GROMACS .gro file of C-alpha atoms in nm:
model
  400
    1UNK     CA    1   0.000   0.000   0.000
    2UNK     CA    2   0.141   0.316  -0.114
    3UNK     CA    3   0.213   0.563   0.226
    4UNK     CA    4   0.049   0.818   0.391
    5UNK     CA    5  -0.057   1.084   0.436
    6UNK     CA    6   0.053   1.322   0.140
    7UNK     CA    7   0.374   1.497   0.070
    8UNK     CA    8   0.135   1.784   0.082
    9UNK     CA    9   0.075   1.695   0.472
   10UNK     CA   10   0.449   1.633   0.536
   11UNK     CA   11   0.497   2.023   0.512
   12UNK     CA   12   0.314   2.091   0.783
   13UNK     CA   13   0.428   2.123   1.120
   14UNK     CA   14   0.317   1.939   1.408
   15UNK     CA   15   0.019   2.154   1.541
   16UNK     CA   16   0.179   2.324   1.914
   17UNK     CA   17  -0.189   2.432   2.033
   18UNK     CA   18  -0.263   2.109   1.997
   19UNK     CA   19  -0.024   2.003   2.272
   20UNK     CA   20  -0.197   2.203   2.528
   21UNK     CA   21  -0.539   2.124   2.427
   22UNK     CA   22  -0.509   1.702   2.482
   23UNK     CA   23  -0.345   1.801   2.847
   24UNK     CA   24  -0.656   1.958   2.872
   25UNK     CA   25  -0.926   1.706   2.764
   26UNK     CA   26  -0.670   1.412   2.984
   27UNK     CA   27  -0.758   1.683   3.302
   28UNK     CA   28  -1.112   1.729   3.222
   29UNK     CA   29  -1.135   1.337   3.216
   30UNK     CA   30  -0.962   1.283   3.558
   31UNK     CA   31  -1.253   1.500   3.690
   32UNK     CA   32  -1.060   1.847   3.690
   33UNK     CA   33  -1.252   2.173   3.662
   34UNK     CA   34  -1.071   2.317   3.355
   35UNK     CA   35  -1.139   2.690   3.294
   36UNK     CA   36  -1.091   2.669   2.907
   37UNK     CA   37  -0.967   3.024   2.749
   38UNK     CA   38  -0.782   2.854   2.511
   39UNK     CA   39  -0.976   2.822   2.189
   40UNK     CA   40  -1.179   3.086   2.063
   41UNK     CA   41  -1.470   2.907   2.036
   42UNK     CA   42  -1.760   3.172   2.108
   43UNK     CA   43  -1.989   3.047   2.404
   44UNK     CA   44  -2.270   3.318   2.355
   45UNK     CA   45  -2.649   3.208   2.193
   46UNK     CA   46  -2.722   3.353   1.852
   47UNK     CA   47  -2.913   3.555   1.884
   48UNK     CA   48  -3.345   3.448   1.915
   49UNK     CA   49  -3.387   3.619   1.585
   50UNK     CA   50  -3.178   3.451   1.365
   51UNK     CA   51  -3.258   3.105   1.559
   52UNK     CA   52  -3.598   3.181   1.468
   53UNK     CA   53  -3.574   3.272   1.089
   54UNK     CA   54  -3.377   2.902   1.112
   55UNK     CA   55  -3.628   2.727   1.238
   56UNK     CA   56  -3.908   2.883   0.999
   57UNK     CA   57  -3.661   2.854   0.716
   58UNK     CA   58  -3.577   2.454   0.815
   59UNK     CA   59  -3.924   2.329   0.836
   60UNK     CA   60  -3.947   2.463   0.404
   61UNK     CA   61  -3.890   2.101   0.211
   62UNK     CA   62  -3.782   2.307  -0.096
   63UNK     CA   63  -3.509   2.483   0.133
   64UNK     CA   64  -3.348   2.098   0.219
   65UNK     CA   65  -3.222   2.050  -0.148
   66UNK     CA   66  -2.879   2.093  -0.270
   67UNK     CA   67  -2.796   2.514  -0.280
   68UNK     CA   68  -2.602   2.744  -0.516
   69UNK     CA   69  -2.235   2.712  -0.366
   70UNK     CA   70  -2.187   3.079  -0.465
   71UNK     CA   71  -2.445   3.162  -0.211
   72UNK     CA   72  -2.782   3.206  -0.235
   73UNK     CA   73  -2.910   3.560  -0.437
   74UNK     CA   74  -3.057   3.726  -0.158
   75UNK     CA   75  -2.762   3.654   0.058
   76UNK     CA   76  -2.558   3.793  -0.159
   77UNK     CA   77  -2.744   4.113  -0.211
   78UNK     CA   78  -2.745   4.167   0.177
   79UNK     CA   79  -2.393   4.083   0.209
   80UNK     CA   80  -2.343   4.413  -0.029
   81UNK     CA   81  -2.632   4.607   0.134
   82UNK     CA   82  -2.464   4.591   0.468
   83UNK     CA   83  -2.090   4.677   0.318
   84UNK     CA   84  -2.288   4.974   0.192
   85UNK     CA   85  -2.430   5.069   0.470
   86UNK     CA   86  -2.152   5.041   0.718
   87UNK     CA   87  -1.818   5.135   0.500
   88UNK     CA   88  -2.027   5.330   0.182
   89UNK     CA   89  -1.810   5.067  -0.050
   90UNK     CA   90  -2.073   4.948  -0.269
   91UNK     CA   91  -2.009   4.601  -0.402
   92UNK     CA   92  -2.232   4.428  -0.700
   93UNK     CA   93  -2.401   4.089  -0.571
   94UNK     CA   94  -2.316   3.904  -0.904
   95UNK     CA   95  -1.978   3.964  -0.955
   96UNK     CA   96  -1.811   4.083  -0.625
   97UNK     CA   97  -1.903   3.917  -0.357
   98UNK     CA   98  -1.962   3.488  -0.277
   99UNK     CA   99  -2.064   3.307  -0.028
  100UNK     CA  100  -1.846   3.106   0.188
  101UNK     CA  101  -1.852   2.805   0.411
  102UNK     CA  102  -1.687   3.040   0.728
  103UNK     CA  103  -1.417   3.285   0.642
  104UNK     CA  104  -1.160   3.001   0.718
  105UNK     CA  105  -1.289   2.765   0.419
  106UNK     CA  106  -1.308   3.034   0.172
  107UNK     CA  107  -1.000   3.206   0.266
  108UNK     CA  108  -0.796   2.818   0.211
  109UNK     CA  109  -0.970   2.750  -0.131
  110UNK     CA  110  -0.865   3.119  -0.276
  111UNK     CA  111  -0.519   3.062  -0.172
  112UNK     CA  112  -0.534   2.707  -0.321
  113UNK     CA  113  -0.700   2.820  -0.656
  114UNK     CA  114  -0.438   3.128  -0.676
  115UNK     CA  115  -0.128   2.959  -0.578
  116UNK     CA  116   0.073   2.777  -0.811
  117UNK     CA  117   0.349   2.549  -0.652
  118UNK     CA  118   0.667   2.724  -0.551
  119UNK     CA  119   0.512   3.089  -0.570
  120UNK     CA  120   0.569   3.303  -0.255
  121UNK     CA  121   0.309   3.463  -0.009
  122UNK     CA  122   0.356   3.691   0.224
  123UNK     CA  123   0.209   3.646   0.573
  124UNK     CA  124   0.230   3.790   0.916
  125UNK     CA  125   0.429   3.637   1.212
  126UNK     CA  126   0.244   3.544   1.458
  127UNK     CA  127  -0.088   3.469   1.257
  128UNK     CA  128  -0.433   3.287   1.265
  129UNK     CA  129  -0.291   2.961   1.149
  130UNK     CA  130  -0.543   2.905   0.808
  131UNK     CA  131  -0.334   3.218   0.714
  132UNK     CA  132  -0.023   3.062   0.738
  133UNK     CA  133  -0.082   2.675   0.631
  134UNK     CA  134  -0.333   2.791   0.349
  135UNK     CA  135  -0.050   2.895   0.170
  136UNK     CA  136   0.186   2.573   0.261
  137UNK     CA  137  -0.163   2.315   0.165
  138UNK     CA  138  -0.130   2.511  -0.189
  139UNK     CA  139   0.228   2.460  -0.240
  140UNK     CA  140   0.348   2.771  -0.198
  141UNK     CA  141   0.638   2.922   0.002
  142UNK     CA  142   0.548   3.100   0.306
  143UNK     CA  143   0.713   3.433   0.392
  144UNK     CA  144   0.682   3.546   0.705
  145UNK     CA  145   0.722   3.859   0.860
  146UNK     CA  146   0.733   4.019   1.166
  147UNK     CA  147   0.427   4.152   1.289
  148UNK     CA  148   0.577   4.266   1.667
  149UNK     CA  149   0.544   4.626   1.829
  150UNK     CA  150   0.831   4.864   1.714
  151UNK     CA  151   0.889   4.724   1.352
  152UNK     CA  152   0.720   4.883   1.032
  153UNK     CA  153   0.529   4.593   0.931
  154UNK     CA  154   0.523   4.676   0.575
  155UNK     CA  155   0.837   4.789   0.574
  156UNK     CA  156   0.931   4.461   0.640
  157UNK     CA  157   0.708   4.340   0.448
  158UNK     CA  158   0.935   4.546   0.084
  159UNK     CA  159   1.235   4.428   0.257
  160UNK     CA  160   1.112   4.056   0.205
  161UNK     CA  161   0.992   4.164  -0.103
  162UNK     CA  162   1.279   4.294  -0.290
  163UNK     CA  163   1.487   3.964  -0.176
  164UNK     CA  164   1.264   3.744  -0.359
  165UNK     CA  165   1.222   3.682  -0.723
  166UNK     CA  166   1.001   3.606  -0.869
  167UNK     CA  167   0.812   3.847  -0.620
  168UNK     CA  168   0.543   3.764  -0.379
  169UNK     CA  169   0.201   3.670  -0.541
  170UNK     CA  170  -0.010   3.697  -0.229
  171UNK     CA  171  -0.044   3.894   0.069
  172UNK     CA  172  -0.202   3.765   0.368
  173UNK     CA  173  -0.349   4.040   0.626
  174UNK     CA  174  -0.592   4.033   0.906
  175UNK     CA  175  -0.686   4.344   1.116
  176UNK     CA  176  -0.812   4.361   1.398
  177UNK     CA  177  -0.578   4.060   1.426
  178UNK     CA  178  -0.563   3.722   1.580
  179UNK     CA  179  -0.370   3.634   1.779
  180UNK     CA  180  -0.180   3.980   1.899
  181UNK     CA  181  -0.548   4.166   1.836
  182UNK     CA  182  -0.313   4.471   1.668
  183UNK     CA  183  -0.508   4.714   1.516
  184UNK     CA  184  -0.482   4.976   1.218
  185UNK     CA  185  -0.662   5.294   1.046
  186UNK     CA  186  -0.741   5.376   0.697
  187UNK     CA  187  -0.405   5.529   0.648
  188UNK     CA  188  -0.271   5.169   0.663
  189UNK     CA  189  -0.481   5.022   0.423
  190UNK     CA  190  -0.379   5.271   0.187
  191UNK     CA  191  -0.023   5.187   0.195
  192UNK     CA  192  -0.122   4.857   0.177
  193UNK     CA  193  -0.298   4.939  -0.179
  194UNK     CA  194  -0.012   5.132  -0.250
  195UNK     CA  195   0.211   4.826  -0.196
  196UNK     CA  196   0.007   4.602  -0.387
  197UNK     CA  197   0.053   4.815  -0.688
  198UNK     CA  198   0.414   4.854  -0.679
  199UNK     CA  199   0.493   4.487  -0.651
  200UNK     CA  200   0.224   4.334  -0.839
  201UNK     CA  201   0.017   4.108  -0.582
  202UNK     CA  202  -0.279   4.040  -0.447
  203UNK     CA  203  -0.460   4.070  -0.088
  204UNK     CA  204  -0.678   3.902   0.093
  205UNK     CA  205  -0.755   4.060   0.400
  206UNK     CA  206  -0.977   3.848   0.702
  207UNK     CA  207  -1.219   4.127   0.866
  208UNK     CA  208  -1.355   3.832   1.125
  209UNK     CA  209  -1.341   4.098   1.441
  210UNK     CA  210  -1.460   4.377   1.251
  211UNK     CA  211  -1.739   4.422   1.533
  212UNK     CA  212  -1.578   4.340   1.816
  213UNK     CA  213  -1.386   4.636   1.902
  214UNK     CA  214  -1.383   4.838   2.207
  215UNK     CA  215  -1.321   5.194   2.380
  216UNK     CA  216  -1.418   5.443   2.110
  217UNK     CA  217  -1.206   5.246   1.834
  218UNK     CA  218  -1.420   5.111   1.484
  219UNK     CA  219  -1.224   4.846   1.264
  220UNK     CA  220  -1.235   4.987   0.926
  221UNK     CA  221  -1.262   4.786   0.596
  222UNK     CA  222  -0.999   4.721   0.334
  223UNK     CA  223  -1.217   4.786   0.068
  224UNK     CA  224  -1.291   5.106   0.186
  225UNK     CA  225  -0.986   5.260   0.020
  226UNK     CA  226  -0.969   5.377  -0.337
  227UNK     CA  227  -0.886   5.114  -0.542
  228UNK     CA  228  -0.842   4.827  -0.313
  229UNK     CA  229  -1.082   4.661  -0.487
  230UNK     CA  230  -0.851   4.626  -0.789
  231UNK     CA  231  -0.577   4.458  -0.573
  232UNK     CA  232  -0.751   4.232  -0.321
  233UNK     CA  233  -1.027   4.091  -0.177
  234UNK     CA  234  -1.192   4.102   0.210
  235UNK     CA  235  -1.348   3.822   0.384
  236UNK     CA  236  -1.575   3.835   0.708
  237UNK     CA  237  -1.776   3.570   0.892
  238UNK     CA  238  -2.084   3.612   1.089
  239UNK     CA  239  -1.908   3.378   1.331
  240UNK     CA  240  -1.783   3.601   1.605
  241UNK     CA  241  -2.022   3.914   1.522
  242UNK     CA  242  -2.338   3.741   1.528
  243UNK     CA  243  -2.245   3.423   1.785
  244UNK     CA  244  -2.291   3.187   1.480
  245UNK     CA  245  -1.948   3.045   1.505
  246UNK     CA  246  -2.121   2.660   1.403
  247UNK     CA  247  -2.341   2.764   1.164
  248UNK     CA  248  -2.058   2.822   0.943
  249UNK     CA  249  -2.104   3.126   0.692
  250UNK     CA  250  -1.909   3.388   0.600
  251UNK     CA  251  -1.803   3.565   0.254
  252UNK     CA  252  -1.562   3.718   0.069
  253UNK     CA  253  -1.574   4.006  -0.134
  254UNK     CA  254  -1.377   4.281  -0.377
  255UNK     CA  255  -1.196   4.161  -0.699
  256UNK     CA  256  -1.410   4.043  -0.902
  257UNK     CA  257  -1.138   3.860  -1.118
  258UNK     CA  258  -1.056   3.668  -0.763
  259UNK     CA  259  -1.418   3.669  -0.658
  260UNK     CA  260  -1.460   3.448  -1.011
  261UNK     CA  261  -1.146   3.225  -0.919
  262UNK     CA  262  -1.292   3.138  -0.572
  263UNK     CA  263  -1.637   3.087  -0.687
  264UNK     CA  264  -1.516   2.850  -0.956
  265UNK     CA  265  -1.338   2.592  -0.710
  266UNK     CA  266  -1.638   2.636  -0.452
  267UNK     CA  267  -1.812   2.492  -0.779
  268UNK     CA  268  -1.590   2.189  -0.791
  269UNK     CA  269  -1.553   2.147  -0.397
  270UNK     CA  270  -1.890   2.203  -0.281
  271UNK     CA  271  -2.268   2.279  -0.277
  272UNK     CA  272  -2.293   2.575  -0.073
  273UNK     CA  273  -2.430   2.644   0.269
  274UNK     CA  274  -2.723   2.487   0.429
  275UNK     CA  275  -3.019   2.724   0.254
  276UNK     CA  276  -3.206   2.767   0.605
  277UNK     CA  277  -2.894   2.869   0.752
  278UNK     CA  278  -2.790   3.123   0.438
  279UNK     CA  279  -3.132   3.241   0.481
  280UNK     CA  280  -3.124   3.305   0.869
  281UNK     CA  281  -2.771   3.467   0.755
  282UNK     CA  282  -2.992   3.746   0.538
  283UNK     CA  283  -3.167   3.832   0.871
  284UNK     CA  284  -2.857   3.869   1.067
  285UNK     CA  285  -2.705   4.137   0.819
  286UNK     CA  286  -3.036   4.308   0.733
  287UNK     CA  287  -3.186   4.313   1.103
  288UNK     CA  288  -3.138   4.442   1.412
  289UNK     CA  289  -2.813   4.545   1.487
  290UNK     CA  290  -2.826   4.593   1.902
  291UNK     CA  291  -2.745   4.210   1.932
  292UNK     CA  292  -2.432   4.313   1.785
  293UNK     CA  293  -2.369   4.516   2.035
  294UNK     CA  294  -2.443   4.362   2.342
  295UNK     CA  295  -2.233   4.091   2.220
  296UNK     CA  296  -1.921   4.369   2.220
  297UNK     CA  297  -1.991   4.496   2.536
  298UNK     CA  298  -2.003   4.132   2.682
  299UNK     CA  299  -1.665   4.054   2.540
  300UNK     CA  300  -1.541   4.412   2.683
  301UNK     CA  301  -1.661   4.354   3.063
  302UNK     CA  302  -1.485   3.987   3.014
  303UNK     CA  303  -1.158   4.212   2.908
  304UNK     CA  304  -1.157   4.400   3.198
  305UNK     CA  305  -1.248   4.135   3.439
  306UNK     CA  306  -0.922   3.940   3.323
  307UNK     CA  307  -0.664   4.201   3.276
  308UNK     CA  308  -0.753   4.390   3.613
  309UNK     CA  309  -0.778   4.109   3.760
  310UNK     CA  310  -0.466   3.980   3.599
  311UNK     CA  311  -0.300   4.385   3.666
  312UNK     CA  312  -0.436   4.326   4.037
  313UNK     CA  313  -0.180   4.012   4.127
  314UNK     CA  314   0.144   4.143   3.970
  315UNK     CA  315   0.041   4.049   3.548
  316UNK     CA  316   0.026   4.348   3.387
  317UNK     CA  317  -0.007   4.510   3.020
  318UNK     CA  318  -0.198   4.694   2.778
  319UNK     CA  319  -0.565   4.601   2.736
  320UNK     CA  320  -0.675   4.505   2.372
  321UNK     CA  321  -0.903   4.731   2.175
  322UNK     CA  322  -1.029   4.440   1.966
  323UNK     CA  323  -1.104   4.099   1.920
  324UNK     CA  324  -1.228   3.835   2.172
  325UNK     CA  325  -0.868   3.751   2.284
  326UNK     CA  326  -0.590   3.886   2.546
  327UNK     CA  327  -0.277   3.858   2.391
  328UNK     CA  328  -0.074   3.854   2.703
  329UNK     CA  329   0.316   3.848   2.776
  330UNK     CA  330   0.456   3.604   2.984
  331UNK     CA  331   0.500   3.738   3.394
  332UNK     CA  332   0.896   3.848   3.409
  333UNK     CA  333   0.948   3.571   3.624
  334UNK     CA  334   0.837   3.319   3.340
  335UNK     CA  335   1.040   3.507   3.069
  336UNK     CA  336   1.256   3.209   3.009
  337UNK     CA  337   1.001   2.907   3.064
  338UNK     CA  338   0.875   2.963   2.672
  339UNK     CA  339   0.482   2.998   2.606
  340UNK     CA  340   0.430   2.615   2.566
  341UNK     CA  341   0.578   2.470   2.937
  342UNK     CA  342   0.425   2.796   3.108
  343UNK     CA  343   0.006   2.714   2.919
  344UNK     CA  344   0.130   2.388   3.057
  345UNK     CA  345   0.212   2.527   3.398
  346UNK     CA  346  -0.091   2.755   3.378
  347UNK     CA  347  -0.328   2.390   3.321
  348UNK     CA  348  -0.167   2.205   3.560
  349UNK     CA  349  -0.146   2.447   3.872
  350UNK     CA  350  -0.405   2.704   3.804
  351UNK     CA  351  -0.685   2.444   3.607
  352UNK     CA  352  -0.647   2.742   3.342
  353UNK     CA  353  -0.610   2.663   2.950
  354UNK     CA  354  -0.461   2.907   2.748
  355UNK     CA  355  -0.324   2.852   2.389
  356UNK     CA  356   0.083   2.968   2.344
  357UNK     CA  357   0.214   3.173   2.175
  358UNK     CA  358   0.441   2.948   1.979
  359UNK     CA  359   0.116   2.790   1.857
  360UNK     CA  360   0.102   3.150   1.610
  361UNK     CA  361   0.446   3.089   1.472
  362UNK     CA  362   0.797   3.171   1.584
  363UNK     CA  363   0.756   3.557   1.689
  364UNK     CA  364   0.452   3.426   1.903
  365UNK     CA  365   0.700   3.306   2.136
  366UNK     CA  366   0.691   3.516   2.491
  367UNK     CA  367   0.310   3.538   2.488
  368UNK     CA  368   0.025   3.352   2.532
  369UNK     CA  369  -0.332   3.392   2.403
  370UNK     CA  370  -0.645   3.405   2.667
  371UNK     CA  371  -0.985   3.370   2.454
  372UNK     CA  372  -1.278   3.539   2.657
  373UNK     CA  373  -1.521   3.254   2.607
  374UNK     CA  374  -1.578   3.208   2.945
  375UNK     CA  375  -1.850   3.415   3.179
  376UNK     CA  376  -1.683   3.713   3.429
  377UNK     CA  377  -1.750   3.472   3.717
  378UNK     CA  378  -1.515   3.187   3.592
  379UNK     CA  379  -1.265   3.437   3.489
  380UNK     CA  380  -1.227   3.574   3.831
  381UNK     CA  381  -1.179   3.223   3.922
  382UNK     CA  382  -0.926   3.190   3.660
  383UNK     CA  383  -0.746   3.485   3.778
  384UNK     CA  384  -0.738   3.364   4.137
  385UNK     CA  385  -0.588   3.026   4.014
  386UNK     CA  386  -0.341   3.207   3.818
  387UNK     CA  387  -0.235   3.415   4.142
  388UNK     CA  388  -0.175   3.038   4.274
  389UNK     CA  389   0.114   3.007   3.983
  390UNK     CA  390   0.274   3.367   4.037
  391UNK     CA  391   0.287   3.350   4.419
  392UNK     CA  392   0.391   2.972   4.402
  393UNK     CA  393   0.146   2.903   4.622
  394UNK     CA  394  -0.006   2.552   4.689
  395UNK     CA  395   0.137   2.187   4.582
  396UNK     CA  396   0.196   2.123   4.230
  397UNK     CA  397  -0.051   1.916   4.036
  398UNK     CA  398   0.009   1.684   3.743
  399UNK     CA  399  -0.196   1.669   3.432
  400UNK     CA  400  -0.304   1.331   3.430
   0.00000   0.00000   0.00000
């Protein structure tokens, strides 16, 4: 029998938040009360609306056949009703925009279709890991550069450049970003176009926390600036913004040369989104937007509660202005344990899960991630456990 897996799958690495998570599930089986703020799996209902519109849509027999994999019409048209509405970028439903199955599927199949083997793409370090091994599952050759406080990340990013030929095809952006939730203005995204044009590549930039942002700050859109849309495409996902994280549907949207390329593989690779759900999607974009909001403000009061809390035993930094996640560096006295043995410390002493920051890539190293799926309650609790670790107070525990 001929082996496996692929030479495609020997490329990729073994998968470091991985680690943490199976000490976790081997704790949670020996009967330990794990606080999990490791993945960033939302915890919050979607909201009664949208369930509803679900339900109504579900119980339809004509809605349980196959679907359009480009996304229903309707979707589509509220997909570009809402871009207009919130950014004035005005999109057409036919040719610039498709729906996807979650931001993370779409955003793997457009780097697959784009990709040809052995071209380069250009993606931040420490990143979302689909952003990363998208490019690596095409055949590509991943560039990485340093997305850390005090370095001009395009400027690295034309450093890289001019060292390769043939240049970059791709480059890979996400902002507010996962995991060091780093945000940027307009003025950005215009150097970004800017950039594009000089070196001849495309963009695809992942809005997924475009709603979650916090104390006076508003995530703007790529496609917002002048000509973006002939560079690069956006994609978001109703995921985190709507607390439809398993529902799974997002879209992308911009170039309609790369809007084409995507929606022709989606062809080949699948037959769209459940139609109930896509439907129950159109509601979410065209409804009420207050759920949106008390979602932020839930994930905001979580952000406090764990960084005072963590400021209040000796852990202190600067609190995020997006995203659902902390990104936190390690105390000074756990400078030198690395991100991986101190999440395992963290599981083992304070019942806490946390994902490191070596799980992001190599310049995630010195910081771990907290997600804020967890209610303020338990992340008091965490906090006090965590005091447990920085005092070096109590008996160690082993993982089982």
């Amino acid at each position: 029998m001929p082996n496996l897996p692929s030479s495609r799958m020997d490329r990729l690495p073994p998968y470091v938040l991985s680690i943490v998570n199976e000490l976790k599930l081997q704790a949670r089986k020996a009967g330990e009360d794990i606080i999990d703020l490791g993945m960033g799996n939302p915890d919050l209902p979607t909201p009664k609306h949208i369930v509803d519109k679900l339900v109504e849509a579900s119980r339809k027999t004509p809605n349980h056949r196959y679907s359009a994999s480009r996304g229903i019409h309707k979707l589509r048209l509220a997909i570009c009703n809402w871009y207009r509405r919130r950014y004035n970028v005005h999109l057409d439903p036919n040719s610039e925009a498709v729906v996807t199955i979650g931001a993370k599927e779409g955003l793997a199949h457009l780097v697959f279709a784009l990709l040809r083997p052995g071209e380069h793409a250009l993606v931040p370090t420490p990143t979302y890991p689909i952003h990363a091994y998208s490019v690596v599952l095409a055949g590509g050759n991943l560039l990485s550069v340093p997305l850390v406080k005090g370095v001009d990340f395009l400027a690295e990013c034309e450093r890289v450049v001019k060292s390769q030929w043939p240049r970059p095809r791709l480059l890979i952006i996400s902002f507010p970003h996962n995991p060091t939730t780093a945000v940027v203005d307009l003025a950005f995204f215009q150097k970004v176009v800017q950039f594009a044009r000089e070196y001849d590549l495309y963009v695809i930039h992942d809005l997924a926390y475009a709603d979650l942002v916090f104390d006076g700050y508003s995530a703007p859109s790529f496609l917002q600036v002048e000509g973006a849309k002939d560079v690069g495409v956006e994609f978001f996902s109703l995921s985190k913004s709507y607390n439809m994280p398993g529902w799974r549907v997002g879209f992308c949207v911009g170039n309609p040369g790369l809007i084409q390329v995507l929606t022709r593989i989606k062809s080949y690779l699948d037959y769209g989104v459940f139609q109930p759900i896509q439907i129950a999607g159109i509601v979410a974009l065209n409804g009420d937007q207050m759920c949106v909001e008390e979602i932020r403000e839930t994930y905001r009061r979580r952000r406090d509660t764990l960084v005072d809390g963590l400021a209040r035993i000796g852990w202190a930094f600067e609190k995020p202005t997006a995203t659902m996640f902390v990104w936190a560096p390690l105390p000074e006295r756990f400078r030198t344990t690395g991100s991986v043995e101190f999440s395992k410390l963290l599981l083992r002493e304070a019942r806490v899960a946390v994902s490191p920051g070596l799980g992001f890539g190599e310049y995630g190293e010195g910081y771990v991630r907290f997600a804020l799926v967890e209610n303020e309650h338990r992340i008091r609790q965490a906090v006090r456990g965590i005091k447990r670790v920085l005092t070096g107070e109590g008996a160690q525990r082993k993982v089982a």
